[in-house]
Coordinates of C-alpha atoms and ligand atoms in Angstrom, one line a residue:
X1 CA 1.5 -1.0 -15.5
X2 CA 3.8 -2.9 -13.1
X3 CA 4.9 -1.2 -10.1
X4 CA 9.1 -1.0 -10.3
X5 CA 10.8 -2.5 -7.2
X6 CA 13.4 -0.2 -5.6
X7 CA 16.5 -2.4 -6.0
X8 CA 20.9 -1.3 -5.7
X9 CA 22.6 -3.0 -7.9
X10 CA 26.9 -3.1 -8.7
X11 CA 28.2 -2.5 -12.0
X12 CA 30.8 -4.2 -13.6
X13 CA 33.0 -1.5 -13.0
X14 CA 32.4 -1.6 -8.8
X15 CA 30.3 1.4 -9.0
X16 CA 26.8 1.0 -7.2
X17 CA 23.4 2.3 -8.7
X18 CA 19.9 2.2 -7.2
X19 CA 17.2 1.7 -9.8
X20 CA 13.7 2.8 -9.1
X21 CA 10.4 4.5 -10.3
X22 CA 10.8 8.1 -11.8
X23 CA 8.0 9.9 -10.4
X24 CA 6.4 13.8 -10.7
X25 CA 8.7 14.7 -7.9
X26 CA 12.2 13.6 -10.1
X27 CA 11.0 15.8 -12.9
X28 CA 14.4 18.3 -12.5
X29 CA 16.5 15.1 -12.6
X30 CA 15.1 14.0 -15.1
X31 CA 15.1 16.8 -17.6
X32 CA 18.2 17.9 -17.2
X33 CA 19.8 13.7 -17.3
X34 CA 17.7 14.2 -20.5
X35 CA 19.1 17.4 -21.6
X36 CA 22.7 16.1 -20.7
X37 CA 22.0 12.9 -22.9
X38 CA 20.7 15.0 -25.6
X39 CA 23.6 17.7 -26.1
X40 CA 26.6 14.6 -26.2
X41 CA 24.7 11.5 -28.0
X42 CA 24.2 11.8 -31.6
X43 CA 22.1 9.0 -30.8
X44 CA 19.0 10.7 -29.1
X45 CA 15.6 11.4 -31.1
X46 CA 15.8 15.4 -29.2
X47 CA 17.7 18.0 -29.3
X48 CA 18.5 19.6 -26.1
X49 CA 15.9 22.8 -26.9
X50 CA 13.5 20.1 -27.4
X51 CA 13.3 18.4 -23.6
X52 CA 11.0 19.9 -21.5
X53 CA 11.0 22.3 -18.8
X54 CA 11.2 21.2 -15.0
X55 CA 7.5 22.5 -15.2
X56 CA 6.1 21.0 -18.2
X57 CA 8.1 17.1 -17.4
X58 CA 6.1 17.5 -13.8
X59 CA 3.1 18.0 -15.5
X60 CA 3.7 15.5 -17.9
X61 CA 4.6 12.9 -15.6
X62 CA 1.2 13.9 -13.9
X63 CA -0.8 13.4 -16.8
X64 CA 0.8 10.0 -17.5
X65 CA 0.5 8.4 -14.1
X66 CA -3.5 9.4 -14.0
X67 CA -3.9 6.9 -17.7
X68 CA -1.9 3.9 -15.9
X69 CA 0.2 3.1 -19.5
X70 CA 3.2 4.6 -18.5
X71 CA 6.4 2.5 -17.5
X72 CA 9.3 4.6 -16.5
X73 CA 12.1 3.6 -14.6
X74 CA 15.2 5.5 -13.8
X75 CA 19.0 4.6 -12.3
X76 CA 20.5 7.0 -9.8
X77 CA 24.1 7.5 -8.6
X78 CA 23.1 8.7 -5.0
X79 CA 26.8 10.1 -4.6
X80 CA 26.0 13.3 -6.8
X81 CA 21.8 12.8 -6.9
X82 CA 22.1 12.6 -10.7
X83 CA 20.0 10.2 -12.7
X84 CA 22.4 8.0 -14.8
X85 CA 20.3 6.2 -17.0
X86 CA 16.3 5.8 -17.8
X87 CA 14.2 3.0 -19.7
X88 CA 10.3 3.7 -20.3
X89 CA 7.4 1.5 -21.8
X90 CA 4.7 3.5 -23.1
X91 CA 1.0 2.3 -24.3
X92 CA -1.7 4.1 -26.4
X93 CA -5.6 3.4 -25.1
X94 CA -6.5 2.9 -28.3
X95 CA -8.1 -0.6 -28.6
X96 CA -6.7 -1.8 -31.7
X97 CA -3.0 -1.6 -30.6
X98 CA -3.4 -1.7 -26.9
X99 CA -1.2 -4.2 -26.9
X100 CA 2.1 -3.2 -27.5
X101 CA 4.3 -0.7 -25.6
X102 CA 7.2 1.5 -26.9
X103 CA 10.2 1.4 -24.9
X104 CA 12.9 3.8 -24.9
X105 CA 16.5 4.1 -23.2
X106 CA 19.5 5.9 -22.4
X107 CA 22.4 5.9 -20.4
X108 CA 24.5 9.0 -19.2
X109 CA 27.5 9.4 -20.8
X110 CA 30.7 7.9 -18.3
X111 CA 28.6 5.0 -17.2
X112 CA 27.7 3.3 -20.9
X113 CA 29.6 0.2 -21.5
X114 CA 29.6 -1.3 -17.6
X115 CA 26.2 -3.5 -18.0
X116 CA 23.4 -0.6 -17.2
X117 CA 21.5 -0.9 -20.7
X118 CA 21.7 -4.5 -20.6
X119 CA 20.3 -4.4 -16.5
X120 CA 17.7 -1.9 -17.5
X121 CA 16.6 -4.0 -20.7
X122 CA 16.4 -6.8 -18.6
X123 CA 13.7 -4.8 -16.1
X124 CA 11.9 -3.6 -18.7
X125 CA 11.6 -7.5 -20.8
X126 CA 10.8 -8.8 -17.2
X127 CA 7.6 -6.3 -16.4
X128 CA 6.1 -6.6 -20.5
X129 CA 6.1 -10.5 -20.0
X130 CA 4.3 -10.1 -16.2
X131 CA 2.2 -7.4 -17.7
X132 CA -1.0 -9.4 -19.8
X133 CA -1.5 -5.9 -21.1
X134 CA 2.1 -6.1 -22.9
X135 CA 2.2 -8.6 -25.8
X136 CA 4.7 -6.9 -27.9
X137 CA 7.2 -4.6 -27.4
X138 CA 8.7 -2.3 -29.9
X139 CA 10.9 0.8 -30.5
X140 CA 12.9 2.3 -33.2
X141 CA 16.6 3.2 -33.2
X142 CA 18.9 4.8 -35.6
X143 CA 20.5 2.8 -38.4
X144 CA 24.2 4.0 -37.8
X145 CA 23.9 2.9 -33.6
X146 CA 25.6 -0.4 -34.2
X147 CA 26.0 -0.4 -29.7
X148 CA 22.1 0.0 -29.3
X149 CA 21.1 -2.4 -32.2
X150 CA 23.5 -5.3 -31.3
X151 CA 21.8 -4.8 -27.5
X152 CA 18.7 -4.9 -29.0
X153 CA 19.0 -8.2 -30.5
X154 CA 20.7 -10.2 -28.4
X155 CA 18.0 -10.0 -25.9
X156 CA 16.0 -11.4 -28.9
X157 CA 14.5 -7.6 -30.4
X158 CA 14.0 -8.4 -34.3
X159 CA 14.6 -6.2 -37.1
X160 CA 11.0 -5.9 -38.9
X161 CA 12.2 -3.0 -41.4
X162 CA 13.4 0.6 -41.6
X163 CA 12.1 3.9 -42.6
X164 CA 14.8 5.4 -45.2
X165 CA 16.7 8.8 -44.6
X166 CA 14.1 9.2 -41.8
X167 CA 16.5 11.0 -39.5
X168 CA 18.3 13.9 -40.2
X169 CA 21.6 15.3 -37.9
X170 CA 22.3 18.6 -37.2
X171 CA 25.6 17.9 -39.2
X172 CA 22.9 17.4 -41.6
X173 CA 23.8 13.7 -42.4
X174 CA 21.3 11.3 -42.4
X175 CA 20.4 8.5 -41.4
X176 CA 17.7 5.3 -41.3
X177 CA 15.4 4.6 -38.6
X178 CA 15.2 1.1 -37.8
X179 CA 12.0 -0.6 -36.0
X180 CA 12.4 -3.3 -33.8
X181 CA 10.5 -5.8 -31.9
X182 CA 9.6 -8.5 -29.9
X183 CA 6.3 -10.7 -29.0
X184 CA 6.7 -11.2 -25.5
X185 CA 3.0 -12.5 -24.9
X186 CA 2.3 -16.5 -24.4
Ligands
COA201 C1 22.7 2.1 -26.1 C2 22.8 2.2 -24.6 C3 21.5 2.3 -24.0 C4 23.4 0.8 -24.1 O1 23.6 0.9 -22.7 P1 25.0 0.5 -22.0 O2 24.8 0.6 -20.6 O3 26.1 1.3 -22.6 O4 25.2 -1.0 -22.5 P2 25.7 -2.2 -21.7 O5 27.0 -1.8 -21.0 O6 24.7 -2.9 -20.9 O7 26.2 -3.2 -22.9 C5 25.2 -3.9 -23.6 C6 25.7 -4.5 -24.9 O8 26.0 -3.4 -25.8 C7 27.2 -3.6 -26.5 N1 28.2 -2.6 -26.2 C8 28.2 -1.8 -25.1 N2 29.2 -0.9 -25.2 C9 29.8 -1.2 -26.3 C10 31.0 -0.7 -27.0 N3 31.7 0.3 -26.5 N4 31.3 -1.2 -28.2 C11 30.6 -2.3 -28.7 N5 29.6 -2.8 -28.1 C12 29.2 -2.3 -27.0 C13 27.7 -5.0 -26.1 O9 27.1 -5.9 -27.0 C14 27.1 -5.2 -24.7 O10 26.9 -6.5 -24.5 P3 27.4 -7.3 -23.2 O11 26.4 -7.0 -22.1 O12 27.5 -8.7 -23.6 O13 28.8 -6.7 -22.9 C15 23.8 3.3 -24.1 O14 25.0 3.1 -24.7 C16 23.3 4.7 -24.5 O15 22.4 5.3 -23.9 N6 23.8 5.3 -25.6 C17 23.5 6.7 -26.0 C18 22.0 6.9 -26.3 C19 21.4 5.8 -27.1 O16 21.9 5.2 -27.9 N7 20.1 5.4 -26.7 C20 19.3 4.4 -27.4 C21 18.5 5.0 -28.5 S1 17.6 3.8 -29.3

């Protein structure tokens, strides 16, 4: 996939954020900005026992860089080294569905709401339309995240459907997963 550009960029709220690649070497920033996002948004598909070691994201990241269909760019506030938010793209080698990538996102808690998901969306929309390997792009969030959904389509994602009572809290609610989409070949 498309190399990611290092790039700083202000927020709407003055703070500054430098966006760039997430790499083997970020795997203890990354699992534990996972982790964090995990134990305070009802929103993520993990629970926090679920993210992966340091170890096992290192060797994960690895294994993805060697197969080229991995996409993963990540936002760091350099004044405490934390990663602040993360968007991936993600292809299978299978030939029959090649073609489309999975994206997923997330945004530390204390920096949603300031333009980040819409900056990172924008990244991610750019690279699938320069990629000719990219001629959709999907992904699949919860029913009840009205924030996430109304992102979603305004930068033109479509609702194709929803699996029913797919997702279950640990309040034990439930709640519909909803798949969305958008061609972004010629
Ligand atoms: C969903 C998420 C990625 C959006 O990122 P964000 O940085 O908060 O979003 P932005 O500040 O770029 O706002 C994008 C749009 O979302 C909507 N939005 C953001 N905050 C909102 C709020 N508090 N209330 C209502 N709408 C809101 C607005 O439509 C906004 O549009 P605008 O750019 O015209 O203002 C982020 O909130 C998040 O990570 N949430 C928790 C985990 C999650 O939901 N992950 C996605 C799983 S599918």
């Amino acid at each position: 996939m498309i190399e990611i550009d290092e790039q700083v960029v202000s927020l709407r709220d003055a703070r500054s954020v430098r966006i760039c690649g997430v790499t083997a070497e970020h795997a203890a920033a990354f699992s534990e900005f996972m982790r964090a996002v995990s134990e305070e948004s009802p929103w993520s598909g993990m629970m926090p026992s679920e993210v992966r070691s340091q170890a096992d994201q290192r060797k994960a990241f690895e294994e993805q860089d060697e197969d080229g269909l991995h996409w993963r760019l990540g936002v760091w506030d350099d004044s405490t080294g934390m990663i602040v938010g993360d968007c991936s793209m993600t292809r299978t080698d299978r030939a029959k569905f090649c073609h489309v990538a999975r994206l997923g996102i997330g945004v530390r808690d204390g920096w949603r709401g300031v333009g980040l998901g819409r900056i990172m969306m924008e990244r991610a929309l750019d690279t699938a339309r320069r990629d000719p390997d990219i001629l959709r792009l999907e992904l699949l969030v919860f029913a009840k995240n009205s924030i996430a959904r109304s992102l979603y389509l305004s930068m033109g994602f479509v609702e194709e459907g929803m699996n029913i009572r797919s997702v279950r809290q640990s309040d034990g609610s439930f709640d519909d997963d909803v798949h969305m989409a958008i061609w972004v070949g010629d």
